[in-house]
Coordinates of C-alpha atoms and ligand atoms in Angstrom, one line a residue:
M14 CA 45.4 -9.1 -20.8
E15 CA 48.9 -9.5 -19.4
F16 CA 52.1 -9.4 -21.2
Q17 CA 54.2 -12.5 -21.2
A18 CA 56.7 -12.3 -18.4
E19 CA 59.7 -11.8 -20.8
V20 CA 58.0 -8.9 -22.6
S21 CA 57.2 -7.1 -19.3
K22 CA 61.0 -7.6 -18.5
V23 CA 62.0 -6.1 -21.8
L24 CA 59.4 -3.4 -21.4
G25 CA 60.8 -2.5 -18.0
I26 CA 64.3 -2.0 -19.4
V27 CA 63.0 0.0 -22.3
I28 CA 60.9 2.3 -20.1
N29 CA 63.5 2.7 -17.2
S30 CA 66.9 2.7 -18.8
L31 CA 66.7 3.6 -22.4
Y32 CA 67.8 7.2 -22.2
S33 CA 69.8 7.9 -25.3
N34 CA 68.9 7.1 -28.8
K35 CA 65.3 7.2 -28.0
E36 CA 64.5 8.1 -31.5
I37 CA 64.9 4.8 -33.1
F38 CA 61.2 4.1 -32.0
L39 CA 60.2 5.7 -35.2
R40 CA 62.6 3.6 -37.2
E41 CA 61.1 0.5 -35.7
L42 CA 57.7 1.4 -36.5
I43 CA 58.5 2.4 -40.1
S44 CA 60.4 -0.8 -40.4
N45 CA 57.5 -2.8 -39.3
A46 CA 55.0 -0.9 -41.7
S47 CA 57.3 -1.6 -44.5
D48 CA 57.5 -5.3 -43.6
A49 CA 53.7 -5.4 -43.5
C50 CA 53.3 -3.9 -47.0
D51 CA 56.0 -6.4 -48.3
K52 CA 53.9 -9.4 -46.8
L53 CA 50.7 -8.2 -48.5
R54 CA 52.2 -7.6 -51.7
Y55 CA 53.7 -11.1 -51.8
L56 CA 50.3 -12.7 -50.7
A57 CA 48.4 -10.7 -53.1
L58 CA 50.1 -12.1 -56.0
T59 CA 48.5 -15.5 -55.5
D60 CA 45.5 -14.4 -53.6
Q61 CA 43.0 -12.6 -56.0
K62 CA 40.8 -11.5 -53.0
L63 CA 43.6 -9.8 -51.2
A64 CA 44.7 -8.1 -54.5
E65 CA 41.2 -6.5 -55.2
G66 CA 40.9 -3.7 -52.6
M67 CA 44.7 -3.0 -52.6
S68 CA 45.9 0.4 -53.5
D69 CA 49.5 1.7 -53.8
F70 CA 51.5 0.9 -50.6
R71 CA 52.5 3.8 -48.5
I72 CA 53.4 4.6 -45.0
K73 CA 51.8 7.9 -43.6
I74 CA 53.0 9.7 -40.4
S75 CA 50.8 12.2 -38.9
T76 CA 50.6 14.1 -35.6
V77 CA 48.2 15.8 -33.4
K78 CA 50.0 18.5 -31.2
K79 CA 47.5 18.8 -28.4
D80 CA 47.3 15.3 -27.8
R81 CA 51.2 14.8 -28.2
S82 CA 50.3 11.9 -30.5
I83 CA 52.4 10.5 -33.6
T84 CA 50.7 8.1 -35.8
V85 CA 52.5 5.7 -38.2
A86 CA 49.9 4.1 -40.7
D87 CA 50.4 1.5 -43.2
N88 CA 48.0 -0.2 -45.8
G89 CA 49.9 -3.5 -45.3
I90 CA 49.0 -7.0 -44.1
G91 CA 47.3 -5.8 -40.8
M92 CA 46.6 -8.0 -37.7
N93 CA 43.5 -9.5 -36.3
K94 CA 43.0 -10.3 -32.6
E95 CA 45.0 -13.4 -32.4
D96 CA 48.0 -11.7 -34.2
L97 CA 47.9 -8.8 -31.9
I98 CA 48.1 -10.9 -28.9
E99 CA 50.8 -13.1 -30.5
N100 CA 52.9 -10.4 -32.0
L101 CA 52.7 -7.7 -29.5
G102 CA 52.0 -9.6 -26.3
T103 CA 54.7 -12.3 -26.5
I104 CA 58.2 -12.5 -27.5
A105 CA 57.9 -12.4 -31.4
R106 CA 61.3 -11.3 -32.3
S107 CA 63.9 -14.0 -32.5
G108 CA 66.6 -12.1 -30.8
T109 CA 64.8 -11.0 -27.7
T110 CA 65.4 -14.1 -25.6
E111 CA 69.1 -13.9 -26.4
F112 CA 68.9 -10.3 -25.5
L113 CA 67.2 -11.1 -22.0
E114 CA 69.8 -13.9 -21.5
S115 CA 72.8 -11.5 -22.0
L116 CA 71.2 -8.8 -19.6
S117 CA 73.7 -8.0 -16.7
G118 CA 71.4 -6.1 -14.4
D119 CA 73.6 -2.9 -14.8
E120 CA 71.3 -0.4 -16.5
K121 CA 73.9 1.5 -18.5
K122 CA 75.2 -1.7 -19.8
D123 CA 71.8 -3.2 -20.6
S124 CA 70.6 -0.1 -22.5
A125 CA 73.5 -0.4 -24.7
L126 CA 72.7 -4.0 -25.4
I127 CA 69.3 -2.8 -26.7
G128 CA 71.0 -1.0 -29.5
Q129 CA 72.8 -4.2 -30.4
F130 CA 69.7 -6.5 -30.5
G131 CA 66.9 -4.0 -31.1
V132 CA 63.6 -4.5 -29.3
G133 CA 61.5 -3.7 -32.4
F134 CA 58.0 -2.6 -31.6
Y135 CA 58.7 -2.4 -27.7
A136 CA 61.1 0.6 -28.4
S137 CA 57.9 2.9 -28.6
F138 CA 57.6 2.7 -24.9
S139 CA 60.8 4.6 -24.4
V140 CA 59.0 7.7 -25.3
A141 CA 55.3 6.8 -25.0
E142 CA 52.8 7.3 -22.1
K143 CA 50.5 5.0 -23.9
V144 CA 50.5 3.1 -27.5
E145 CA 47.5 2.3 -29.6
V146 CA 47.5 -0.1 -32.4
L147 CA 44.4 0.0 -34.7
S148 CA 44.6 -2.8 -37.1
R149 CA 42.6 -4.8 -39.6
K150 CA 43.9 -7.7 -41.3
A151 CA 43.7 -7.8 -45.1
G152 CA 40.9 -10.1 -46.1
E153 CA 39.0 -9.6 -42.9
D154 CA 36.2 -7.1 -42.0
Q155 CA 36.8 -6.6 -38.3
G156 CA 39.0 -4.0 -37.0
W157 CA 40.8 -4.3 -33.5
L158 CA 42.3 -1.7 -31.0
W159 CA 45.2 -2.8 -28.9
A160 CA 46.3 -0.5 -26.2
S161 CA 48.9 -0.3 -23.5
D162 CA 51.0 1.8 -21.2
G163 CA 53.6 -0.7 -21.1
A164 CA 53.1 -1.4 -17.3
G165 CA 52.3 -5.1 -17.4
T166 CA 48.8 -5.3 -19.1
F167 CA 47.4 -4.4 -22.6
T168 CA 43.6 -4.3 -23.7
I169 CA 42.0 -5.5 -27.0
A170 CA 38.6 -4.4 -28.3
E171 CA 36.5 -4.4 -31.3
A172 CA 37.1 -1.1 -33.3
D173 CA 36.1 0.2 -36.6
K174 CA 38.6 0.6 -39.4
E175 CA 37.7 1.4 -42.9
V176 CA 40.6 -0.1 -44.7
P177 CA 42.9 -2.9 -44.1
G178 CA 46.4 -2.2 -42.5
T179 CA 47.8 -0.8 -39.2
A180 CA 47.9 2.6 -37.6
I181 CA 50.1 2.9 -34.5
T182 CA 49.7 5.9 -32.4
V183 CA 52.4 6.9 -29.8
I184 CA 51.2 9.2 -27.3
L185 CA 54.3 11.0 -26.1
K186 CA 55.4 11.4 -22.5
K187 CA 55.6 15.1 -21.8
E188 CA 59.4 15.2 -21.7
D189 CA 59.6 13.6 -24.9
K190 CA 57.1 15.9 -26.7
D191 CA 59.7 17.3 -29.1
Y192 CA 59.4 14.1 -31.3
I193 CA 56.2 15.8 -32.6
E194 CA 57.9 18.6 -34.6
D195 CA 57.9 18.0 -38.3
A196 CA 61.6 18.9 -38.6
R197 CA 62.5 16.3 -36.1
I198 CA 60.4 13.6 -37.7
R199 CA 61.9 14.5 -41.2
N200 CA 65.5 14.3 -39.8
I201 CA 64.8 10.7 -38.1
V202 CA 63.3 9.4 -41.2
R203 CA 66.1 10.6 -43.4
T204 CA 68.7 9.3 -41.1
Y205 CA 67.3 5.9 -40.4
S206 CA 64.8 5.0 -43.0
D207 CA 65.8 6.6 -46.4
H208 CA 66.3 3.1 -47.9
I209 CA 62.6 2.0 -47.2
S210 CA 61.2 1.4 -50.7
V211 CA 57.7 2.2 -49.7
P212 CA 57.0 6.1 -49.9
I213 CA 57.0 7.4 -46.3
M214 CA 54.7 10.5 -46.2
L215 CA 54.4 13.2 -43.5
A216 CA 50.9 14.9 -43.3
T217 CA 51.5 18.6 -42.9
K218 CA 49.2 21.5 -42.9
K219 CA 49.9 22.0 -46.7
G220 CA 49.3 18.5 -47.7
E221 CA 51.5 15.4 -47.7
D222 CA 55.2 15.5 -48.1
Q223 CA 57.4 12.3 -49.1
L224 CA 60.3 12.1 -46.7
N225 CA 62.3 9.2 -48.2
T226 CA 63.8 8.5 -51.6
G227 CA 61.2 5.8 -52.1
S228 CA 63.1 3.6 -54.4
A229 CA 64.7 0.3 -53.2
I230 CA 68.1 1.2 -52.1
W231 CA 69.7 -1.5 -54.4
T232 CA 68.2 -0.4 -57.5
R233 CA 70.1 2.9 -57.1
Q234 CA 73.5 3.7 -58.4
K235 CA 76.5 2.9 -56.0
K236 CA 77.6 6.6 -56.3
D237 CA 74.4 8.0 -55.1
I238 CA 74.3 5.9 -51.9
T239 CA 76.1 7.1 -48.7
E240 CA 77.8 4.8 -46.3
E241 CA 75.3 5.7 -43.8
Q242 CA 72.5 4.7 -46.1
Y243 CA 74.1 1.4 -46.6
K244 CA 74.4 0.9 -42.9
E245 CA 70.8 1.7 -42.1
F246 CA 69.5 -0.6 -44.8
Y247 CA 72.0 -3.3 -43.4
H248 CA 70.5 -2.8 -39.9
H249 CA 66.9 -3.1 -41.3
V250 CA 67.4 -6.1 -43.5
G251 CA 70.1 -8.0 -41.4
R252 CA 68.4 -7.3 -38.0
V253 CA 71.8 -6.6 -36.4
F254 CA 73.2 -3.4 -35.3
D255 CA 76.8 -3.3 -35.9
E256 CA 78.9 -1.8 -38.7
P257 CA 79.0 -3.8 -42.0
W258 CA 82.5 -5.2 -42.4
L259 CA 82.0 -5.7 -46.1
T260 CA 79.3 -4.4 -48.5
L261 CA 78.8 -6.1 -51.8
H262 CA 76.5 -4.2 -54.2
N263 CA 76.4 -5.5 -57.8
R264 CA 74.4 -5.9 -60.8
A265 CA 74.7 -8.9 -63.0
E266 CA 73.5 -8.5 -66.7
G267 CA 73.5 -11.0 -69.5
K268 CA 72.4 -14.6 -69.1
L269 CA 71.6 -14.2 -65.5
E270 CA 70.0 -10.9 -64.3
Y271 CA 70.0 -10.0 -60.8
T272 CA 71.2 -7.3 -58.3
N273 CA 72.7 -8.2 -54.9
L274 CA 73.4 -6.0 -51.9
L275 CA 75.1 -8.2 -49.4
F276 CA 76.9 -7.5 -46.2
V277 CA 79.3 -9.3 -43.8
P278 CA 78.9 -8.3 -40.4
S279 CA 81.8 -7.0 -38.2
S280 CA 80.8 -8.9 -35.2
K281 CA 79.3 -12.3 -34.4
P282 CA 75.6 -12.5 -34.7
Y283 CA 74.0 -14.2 -31.6
D284 CA 72.4 -16.9 -33.7
L285 CA 75.5 -17.8 -35.8
M286 CA 75.7 -21.4 -34.1
N287 CA 72.0 -22.2 -34.2
P288 CA 71.6 -25.8 -35.2
D289 CA 69.1 -24.8 -38.1
R290 CA 72.1 -23.2 -39.8
K291 CA 69.8 -20.9 -41.8
H292 CA 71.2 -18.4 -44.2
R293 CA 70.0 -14.7 -44.0
V294 CA 69.7 -13.5 -47.5
Q295 CA 66.2 -12.4 -48.8
L296 CA 65.0 -13.1 -52.2
Y297 CA 63.1 -10.4 -54.1
V298 CA 61.8 -10.7 -57.6
K299 CA 61.6 -7.5 -59.6
R300 CA 61.7 -5.4 -56.5
V301 CA 58.9 -7.6 -54.7
F302 CA 59.9 -9.3 -51.5
I303 CA 59.4 -13.1 -51.9
T304 CA 60.9 -14.9 -49.0
E305 CA 63.4 -15.1 -46.4
D306 CA 63.5 -19.0 -46.5
C307 CA 64.8 -19.8 -50.0
E308 CA 67.3 -22.5 -48.9
D309 CA 69.2 -22.8 -52.0
L310 CA 70.0 -19.2 -52.4
M311 CA 73.1 -19.4 -50.2
P312 CA 75.1 -22.3 -48.7
A313 CA 74.9 -22.8 -45.0
Y314 CA 78.5 -22.2 -44.4
L315 CA 77.9 -18.4 -45.8
R316 CA 75.1 -18.0 -43.2
F317 CA 76.9 -14.9 -41.7
V318 CA 76.1 -13.0 -44.9
R319 CA 73.0 -10.6 -44.5
G320 CA 71.3 -8.8 -47.5
I321 CA 69.0 -9.3 -50.5
V322 CA 69.1 -10.6 -54.0
D323 CA 66.7 -9.2 -56.4
S324 CA 66.1 -11.5 -59.5
E325 CA 64.8 -10.5 -63.0
D326 CA 64.7 -13.9 -64.1
L327 CA 62.1 -15.6 -61.8
P328 CA 58.4 -15.2 -62.2
L329 CA 56.7 -12.9 -59.7
N330 CA 54.3 -15.6 -58.7
V331 CA 57.1 -17.9 -57.9
S332 CA 55.9 -20.4 -55.1
R333 CA 58.0 -22.0 -52.3
E334 CA 57.8 -25.4 -54.3
M335 CA 59.1 -23.6 -57.5
L336 CA 62.0 -22.4 -55.6
Q337 CA 63.3 -25.7 -54.6
H338 CA 66.0 -27.1 -56.9
N339 CA 65.3 -24.1 -59.2
I340 CA 68.0 -23.7 -61.9
V341 CA 67.9 -19.9 -61.8
V342 CA 68.3 -20.0 -58.0
T343 CA 71.1 -22.6 -58.3
R344 CA 73.0 -20.3 -60.8
I345 CA 72.5 -17.3 -58.7
R346 CA 74.0 -19.0 -55.6
S347 CA 77.0 -20.1 -57.5
A348 CA 77.6 -16.7 -58.7
L349 CA 77.1 -15.0 -55.1
V350 CA 79.3 -17.7 -53.7
R351 CA 82.1 -16.8 -56.2
R352 CA 81.6 -13.1 -55.6
V353 CA 81.9 -13.5 -51.8
F354 CA 85.0 -15.4 -52.2
N355 CA 86.6 -13.2 -54.5
E356 CA 86.1 -10.2 -52.1
L357 CA 87.3 -12.3 -49.1
K358 CA 90.4 -13.2 -51.1
K359 CA 91.0 -9.4 -51.8
K360 CA 90.7 -8.6 -48.3
A361 CA 92.8 -11.4 -47.1
E362 CA 95.8 -10.3 -49.5
K363 CA 95.2 -6.5 -49.2
A364 CA 94.2 -6.0 -45.6
P365 CA 95.3 -9.0 -43.5
E366 CA 94.6 -7.3 -40.2
E367 CA 90.9 -6.8 -41.2
Y368 CA 90.8 -10.2 -42.6
S369 CA 92.2 -11.5 -39.2
A370 CA 89.1 -9.9 -37.4
F371 CA 86.8 -11.4 -40.1
W372 CA 88.5 -14.8 -39.5
D373 CA 88.0 -14.6 -35.8
N374 CA 84.3 -14.2 -36.1
F375 CA 83.6 -16.3 -39.1
G376 CA 86.6 -18.6 -39.9
G377 CA 85.0 -21.7 -38.0
V378 CA 81.8 -21.4 -40.1
L379 CA 83.5 -20.8 -43.3
K380 CA 85.6 -23.9 -42.8
E381 CA 82.3 -26.0 -42.8
G382 CA 82.4 -25.3 -46.5
L383 CA 85.5 -27.4 -46.8
Y384 CA 83.5 -30.3 -45.7
E385 CA 80.3 -29.9 -47.5
D386 CA 81.1 -27.8 -50.8
H387 CA 83.2 -30.1 -53.0
E388 CA 83.0 -27.7 -55.8
N389 CA 84.5 -24.8 -54.1
R390 CA 87.0 -26.5 -52.0
E391 CA 89.9 -25.3 -53.9
K392 CA 88.9 -21.7 -53.7
L393 CA 88.1 -22.2 -50.1
L394 CA 91.5 -23.6 -49.4
E395 CA 92.9 -20.3 -50.7
I396 CA 91.2 -18.1 -48.1
V397 CA 91.2 -20.4 -45.0
R398 CA 93.5 -19.3 -42.2
F399 CA 95.1 -21.1 -39.2
Q400 CA 96.8 -20.3 -36.1
S401 CA 100.2 -21.8 -36.0
T402 CA 103.4 -22.5 -33.7
A403 CA 105.5 -20.3 -36.1
A404 CA 103.6 -17.2 -37.0
S405 CA 102.2 -14.7 -34.5
D406 CA 99.3 -14.0 -36.5
I407 CA 97.1 -16.4 -38.6
T408 CA 98.7 -18.1 -41.7
S409 CA 97.5 -19.3 -45.0
L410 CA 98.2 -22.8 -46.2
A411 CA 100.4 -21.5 -49.1
A412 CA 102.5 -19.7 -46.6
Y413 CA 102.9 -22.7 -44.4
V414 CA 104.0 -24.8 -47.4
E415 CA 106.5 -22.1 -48.2
R416 CA 108.1 -22.3 -44.8
M417 CA 108.2 -26.2 -44.8
K418 CA 111.6 -27.6 -43.9
K419 CA 113.8 -29.6 -46.1
G420 CA 112.6 -33.3 -46.1
Q421 CA 109.1 -32.2 -44.7
E422 CA 106.6 -33.7 -46.9
E423 CA 103.5 -33.3 -44.7
I424 CA 101.4 -30.4 -43.4
F425 CA 101.3 -30.9 -39.6
Y426 CA 98.5 -29.9 -37.2
I427 CA 97.3 -30.6 -33.7
S428 CA 93.6 -30.3 -32.8
G429 CA 92.1 -29.6 -29.5
E430 CA 89.7 -27.2 -27.7
N431 CA 92.0 -24.2 -26.8
I432 CA 95.0 -22.5 -28.3
D433 CA 97.0 -22.2 -25.1
A434 CA 96.6 -25.9 -24.1
L435 CA 97.5 -27.0 -27.6
K436 CA 100.7 -25.0 -27.6
A437 CA 101.7 -26.6 -24.4
S438 CA 101.1 -30.2 -25.8
P439 CA 104.1 -32.4 -25.1
Q440 CA 103.7 -33.9 -28.7
L441 CA 104.8 -30.7 -30.1
E442 CA 108.2 -30.8 -28.4
G443 CA 110.1 -32.6 -31.3
F444 CA 108.6 -30.4 -34.0
R445 CA 109.7 -27.5 -32.2
A446 CA 113.1 -28.7 -31.6
K447 CA 113.4 -29.2 -35.3
G448 CA 111.9 -25.9 -36.2
V449 CA 108.8 -27.7 -37.8
E450 CA 105.8 -25.4 -37.9
V451 CA 102.4 -27.0 -36.6
L452 CA 99.0 -25.6 -37.4
L453 CA 96.7 -25.3 -34.3
M454 CA 93.1 -26.3 -35.0
T455 CA 90.4 -25.6 -32.4
D456 CA 87.2 -25.4 -34.4
P457 CA 85.1 -28.6 -33.9
V458 CA 84.6 -28.7 -37.7
D459 CA 88.3 -29.2 -38.2
E460 CA 88.1 -32.8 -37.2
F461 CA 85.5 -33.3 -40.2
W462 CA 87.0 -31.5 -43.1
L463 CA 90.5 -32.6 -42.4
P464 CA 89.9 -36.4 -43.3
M465 CA 87.5 -35.2 -46.2
V466 CA 90.2 -32.9 -47.8
G467 CA 93.2 -34.9 -46.9
E468 CA 95.8 -32.8 -48.6
F469 CA 96.8 -29.4 -49.7
D470 CA 99.1 -28.9 -52.7
G471 CA 100.0 -32.6 -52.7
K472 CA 100.9 -32.5 -49.0
K473 CA 99.0 -34.7 -46.6
F474 CA 97.5 -33.3 -43.4
T475 CA 99.0 -35.3 -40.6
S476 CA 98.1 -34.9 -36.9
V477 CA 101.2 -34.8 -34.6
T478 CA 99.3 -37.0 -32.2
S479 CA 98.9 -39.8 -34.9
G480 CA 101.1 -42.8 -34.6
A481 CA 102.3 -42.4 -38.1
V482 CA 104.5 -39.3 -37.8
D483 CA 108.0 -39.8 -38.7
L484 CA 110.4 -36.8 -37.8
S485 CA 113.7 -38.5 -38.7
K486 CA 113.6 -37.4 -42.5
I487 CA 113.4 -33.8 -41.7
K488 CA 116.7 -32.1 -41.2
Q489 CA 117.6 -30.5 -38.0
T490 CA 118.1 -26.9 -38.0
S491 CA 121.6 -25.8 -37.1
K492 CA 121.0 -24.6 -33.6
S493 CA 119.0 -27.6 -32.4
K494 CA 121.4 -30.0 -34.1
K495 CA 124.0 -29.1 -31.2
A496 CA 121.2 -29.7 -28.7
E497 CA 120.6 -33.0 -30.3
E498 CA 124.3 -34.1 -30.3
E499 CA 124.4 -33.2 -26.6
G500 CA 121.2 -35.0 -26.2
V501 CA 122.3 -38.2 -27.7
S502 CA 125.0 -38.8 -25.1
E503 CA 122.3 -38.1 -22.5
R504 CA 119.9 -40.8 -23.7
A505 CA 119.4 -44.0 -21.8
G506 CA 120.8 -46.7 -23.6
D507 CA 118.7 -48.6 -26.3
A508 CA 118.9 -51.9 -24.5
D509 CA 117.8 -50.3 -21.2
I510 CA 115.0 -48.5 -22.7
A511 CA 113.8 -51.7 -24.5
K512 CA 113.6 -53.4 -20.8
L513 CA 111.8 -50.5 -19.5
V514 CA 109.3 -50.7 -22.4
L515 CA 108.7 -54.4 -21.9
A516 CA 108.2 -53.6 -17.9
F517 CA 105.7 -50.9 -18.8
K518 CA 103.8 -53.0 -21.1
D519 CA 103.6 -55.7 -18.8
S520 CA 102.3 -53.3 -16.0
L521 CA 99.8 -51.6 -18.1
G522 CA 98.2 -54.4 -20.0
D523 CA 95.2 -53.5 -21.8
A524 CA 95.4 -49.8 -20.8
V525 CA 97.7 -49.0 -23.7
K526 CA 97.9 -50.3 -27.1
D527 CA 101.6 -50.2 -27.1
V528 CA 104.6 -48.4 -25.4
K529 CA 107.2 -47.0 -27.5
P530 CA 110.4 -44.8 -27.0
S531 CA 109.6 -41.3 -28.4
E532 CA 111.1 -39.3 -31.3
R533 CA 108.6 -36.3 -30.6
L534 CA 109.4 -35.7 -27.0
T535 CA 112.2 -33.5 -25.8
D536 CA 111.2 -32.1 -22.4
S537 CA 108.2 -34.2 -21.3
A538 CA 108.7 -37.7 -19.8
V539 CA 105.6 -39.2 -21.7
C540 CA 102.7 -38.6 -24.0
L541 CA 99.9 -40.3 -25.6
V542 CA 99.5 -40.7 -29.3
A543 CA 96.9 -42.5 -31.5
G544 CA 97.8 -45.8 -32.8
E545 CA 98.3 -46.1 -36.6
G546 CA 94.9 -45.9 -38.2
D547 CA 93.1 -45.2 -35.0
M548 CA 90.8 -42.2 -34.5
D549 CA 92.5 -39.0 -33.5
L550 CA 92.5 -38.1 -29.8
H551 CA 90.6 -35.0 -30.0
L552 CA 88.0 -36.3 -32.4
E553 CA 87.2 -39.3 -30.1
R554 CA 87.0 -36.8 -27.2
M555 CA 84.7 -34.5 -29.0
L556 CA 82.3 -37.3 -30.1
K557 CA 82.0 -38.6 -26.7
M558 CA 81.3 -35.1 -25.4
Q559 CA 78.4 -34.8 -28.1
G560 CA 76.9 -37.9 -26.5
H561 CA 78.1 -40.5 -29.1
L562 CA 78.9 -42.8 -26.3
D563 CA 79.0 -45.6 -28.7
V564 CA 82.3 -44.6 -30.0
P565 CA 84.7 -47.1 -28.8
S566 CA 87.7 -45.8 -26.8
A567 CA 90.6 -46.8 -28.8
S568 CA 93.5 -47.6 -26.6
R569 CA 96.4 -45.3 -26.9
V570 CA 100.2 -45.8 -27.6
M571 CA 102.3 -44.3 -24.8
E572 CA 105.6 -42.9 -26.0
I573 CA 108.3 -42.4 -23.4
N574 CA 111.2 -39.9 -23.7
P575 CA 114.6 -41.7 -23.4
S576 CA 116.3 -38.5 -22.7
H577 CA 114.1 -37.6 -19.8
S578 CA 115.9 -38.0 -16.4
L579 CA 113.0 -39.7 -14.7
I580 CA 112.9 -42.2 -17.6
K581 CA 116.6 -42.8 -17.3
K582 CA 116.4 -43.4 -13.6
L583 CA 113.5 -45.7 -14.4
A584 CA 115.7 -47.6 -16.9
E585 CA 118.2 -48.2 -14.1
L586 CA 115.6 -49.2 -11.5
V587 CA 114.0 -51.8 -13.9
K588 CA 117.2 -53.8 -13.8
K589 CA 116.7 -54.5 -10.0
P590 CA 114.1 -57.3 -9.6
A591 CA 113.3 -56.0 -6.0
K592 CA 112.0 -52.8 -7.5
K593 CA 109.4 -54.3 -9.8
K594 CA 106.6 -52.9 -7.8
S595 CA 107.8 -49.4 -7.9
V596 CA 108.2 -49.6 -11.6
E597 CA 104.7 -50.8 -11.8
E598 CA 103.3 -48.0 -9.9
M599 CA 105.4 -45.5 -11.9
A600 CA 104.0 -46.9 -15.1
H601 CA 100.5 -46.3 -13.9
L602 CA 101.4 -42.7 -12.8
L603 CA 103.0 -41.7 -15.9
L604 CA 100.0 -43.1 -18.0
D605 CA 97.7 -41.1 -15.8
Q606 CA 99.8 -37.9 -16.1
A607 CA 99.8 -38.3 -19.9
R608 CA 96.0 -38.6 -19.7
I609 CA 95.8 -35.3 -17.6
I610 CA 97.9 -33.4 -20.1
E611 CA 95.7 -34.7 -22.8
G612 CA 92.6 -33.4 -21.2
D613 CA 91.3 -36.9 -20.5
P614 CA 90.0 -38.1 -17.2
V615 CA 92.2 -40.5 -15.2
A616 CA 90.9 -43.9 -15.5
D617 CA 90.7 -44.6 -11.7
P618 CA 91.0 -41.5 -9.5
T619 CA 91.2 -43.4 -6.2
A620 CA 94.0 -45.6 -7.4
F621 CA 95.8 -42.6 -8.9
S622 CA 95.6 -40.6 -5.6
Q623 CA 96.9 -43.7 -3.5
R624 CA 99.8 -44.1 -6.0
L625 CA 100.5 -40.5 -5.8
N626 CA 100.5 -40.5 -2.0
S627 CA 102.8 -43.4 -1.6
V628 CA 105.3 -41.6 -4.0
L629 CA 105.0 -38.4 -2.3
E630 CA 105.6 -40.1 1.1
G631 CA 108.6 -41.7 -0.3
S632 CA 110.1 -38.5 -1.2
L633 CA 109.7 -36.9 2.2
Ligands
ADP13 P1 60.2 -7.8 -35.8 O1 59.8 -6.7 -36.6 O2 61.6 -8.1 -35.7 O3 59.4 -9.1 -36.1 P2 58.8 -6.2 -33.9 O4 58.8 -6.2 -32.3 O5 59.2 -5.0 -34.6 O6 59.8 -7.4 -34.4 O7 57.4 -6.6 -34.3 C1 56.7 -7.7 -33.8 C2 55.8 -8.3 -34.7 O8 54.6 -7.5 -34.8 C3 56.2 -8.4 -36.2 O9 56.7 -9.4 -36.5 C4 54.7 -8.2 -37.0 O10 54.2 -9.6 -37.0 C5 54.0 -7.5 -35.9 N1 53.8 -6.1 -36.5 C6 54.3 -5.0 -36.0 N2 54.1 -3.9 -36.6 C7 53.2 -4.3 -37.6 C8 52.4 -3.5 -38.6 N3 52.6 -2.4 -38.7 N4 51.7 -4.4 -39.4 C9 51.6 -5.8 -39.2 N5 52.2 -6.4 -38.3 C10 53.0 -5.7 -37.4
MG14 MG1 60.4 -4.8 -36.4

């Protein structure tokens, strides 16, 4: 049979460019063997037939020097013919597609990527001339032999196997024959697989040797676990291969009895933004693996957390249905969420730089909690961070409030797609002139939690692009006061501006909701703001981008800057009836300019270029 095209691609890379760290093939085989034991152990809880022939789980490694072969055998769930084709002939691992998508074609870079994603079973082909998988599925009688040299095809044939389980034999390439040495195997297992809870035995001349400690890592005392061991367990359980940024290992006793070993990654997992928003914490009951899909165990906005929870209170034969809306699970979740929050808070206070790196990766996800976890909102508000116009690094809300100006009653923010564009927004000019700090929001979720949460510490969140902003109550800082005084004399007269406003409204008609002289502009001639009570500019744009075409386009309020030289000239021009046409053209051009700055398309590109051309021509 032929491998699926993607598998062949992965195999090609593994065989041709995985030079360093080949030894991880053994880690992957052991990891799969351990998963297979966990699966059978769980199924046997409810299936008497499976339980009957079952003996103690173990993983056995044996070697035959003259064949250059290493065999990793387990007595776990096993595979039948269909399983073998499906699991070893197609892309079974969820990360492999992403892995293939991120390939660059540069061998060196791509082989480094393998380390990040892991390619599981296929890693064997980095050292193998040939791989044979002899397997029999628990509960079935027929055994199967799968074999391949990794070059495009594999074979499957009926085969005898006395007991259920899987034995994977790797026949080593000549240049990789060193992996057959006992000392080498011991060393690799101790480095990568000590955390595996199933005993890993090595068959030697004298008998069998257990290579790993053999108890689930989370049942051991913290002081007996090295950082390396934590890390290896994290890689195994989290299926990610970076360093853990945070490790939470706790035992709860009393009303609720459980152990948690949780990790926060130091980089963004590729599937963080998957629409399924599945969390990645595994549930164990009294050391027995139960499921990866206990939905209520962790809220979706903590889906970056990896690891396990082992409960003493749930029954071993707990079914999926029983896990839904289960009171024990709900209690464990509350406790875990609190625990994660506490640790994050500690980090935020004691190691702000590290927290900043965390925030970069997961802040956007954590903020989803502001929207959907009412119960923990207050706690979340303490640990959320924002970019802002004042601080060079991220700031907390409490710190923002401390820096608020006299007379300032609201927390101002501006939202959009990217920080640099936001910082250049004309709507910020007036705030900058008065030294008023504005939070910069670039996560899509901001548009959703802001209206839900509404305020912090009694101060309303207010968008600087909303019509309701009133800067007049905020005192000017001394330096900009001077600027303002100078500015006042430079402003066009109120009566002139009123005339210009009328002329603009006349020209623009329904294209704008209103035209107003602006208090928030200092340098730019015009800007757009939302009318009072209208949807925020950025939210509207975002909903449209997501295909919500039914969202009505609210027409905007155009604000004009009475101190801007262009506006002042126009205010003069508008007095001359002969110039009516020019003023009208200018009104349209300025509106389109404001749209462009906002990131909106101009309404009529052809009309826009004609107008622009005639102005350019006039200036020559
Ligand atoms: P992953 O372990 O991430 O699922 P692998 O490439 O390591 O990906 O393994 C692919 C699949 O092959 C596994 O999900 C499992 O279904 C099957 N498999 C591999 N080794 C074994 C084994 N020893 N016993 C039973 N199934 C196995
Ligand atoms: Mg695997």
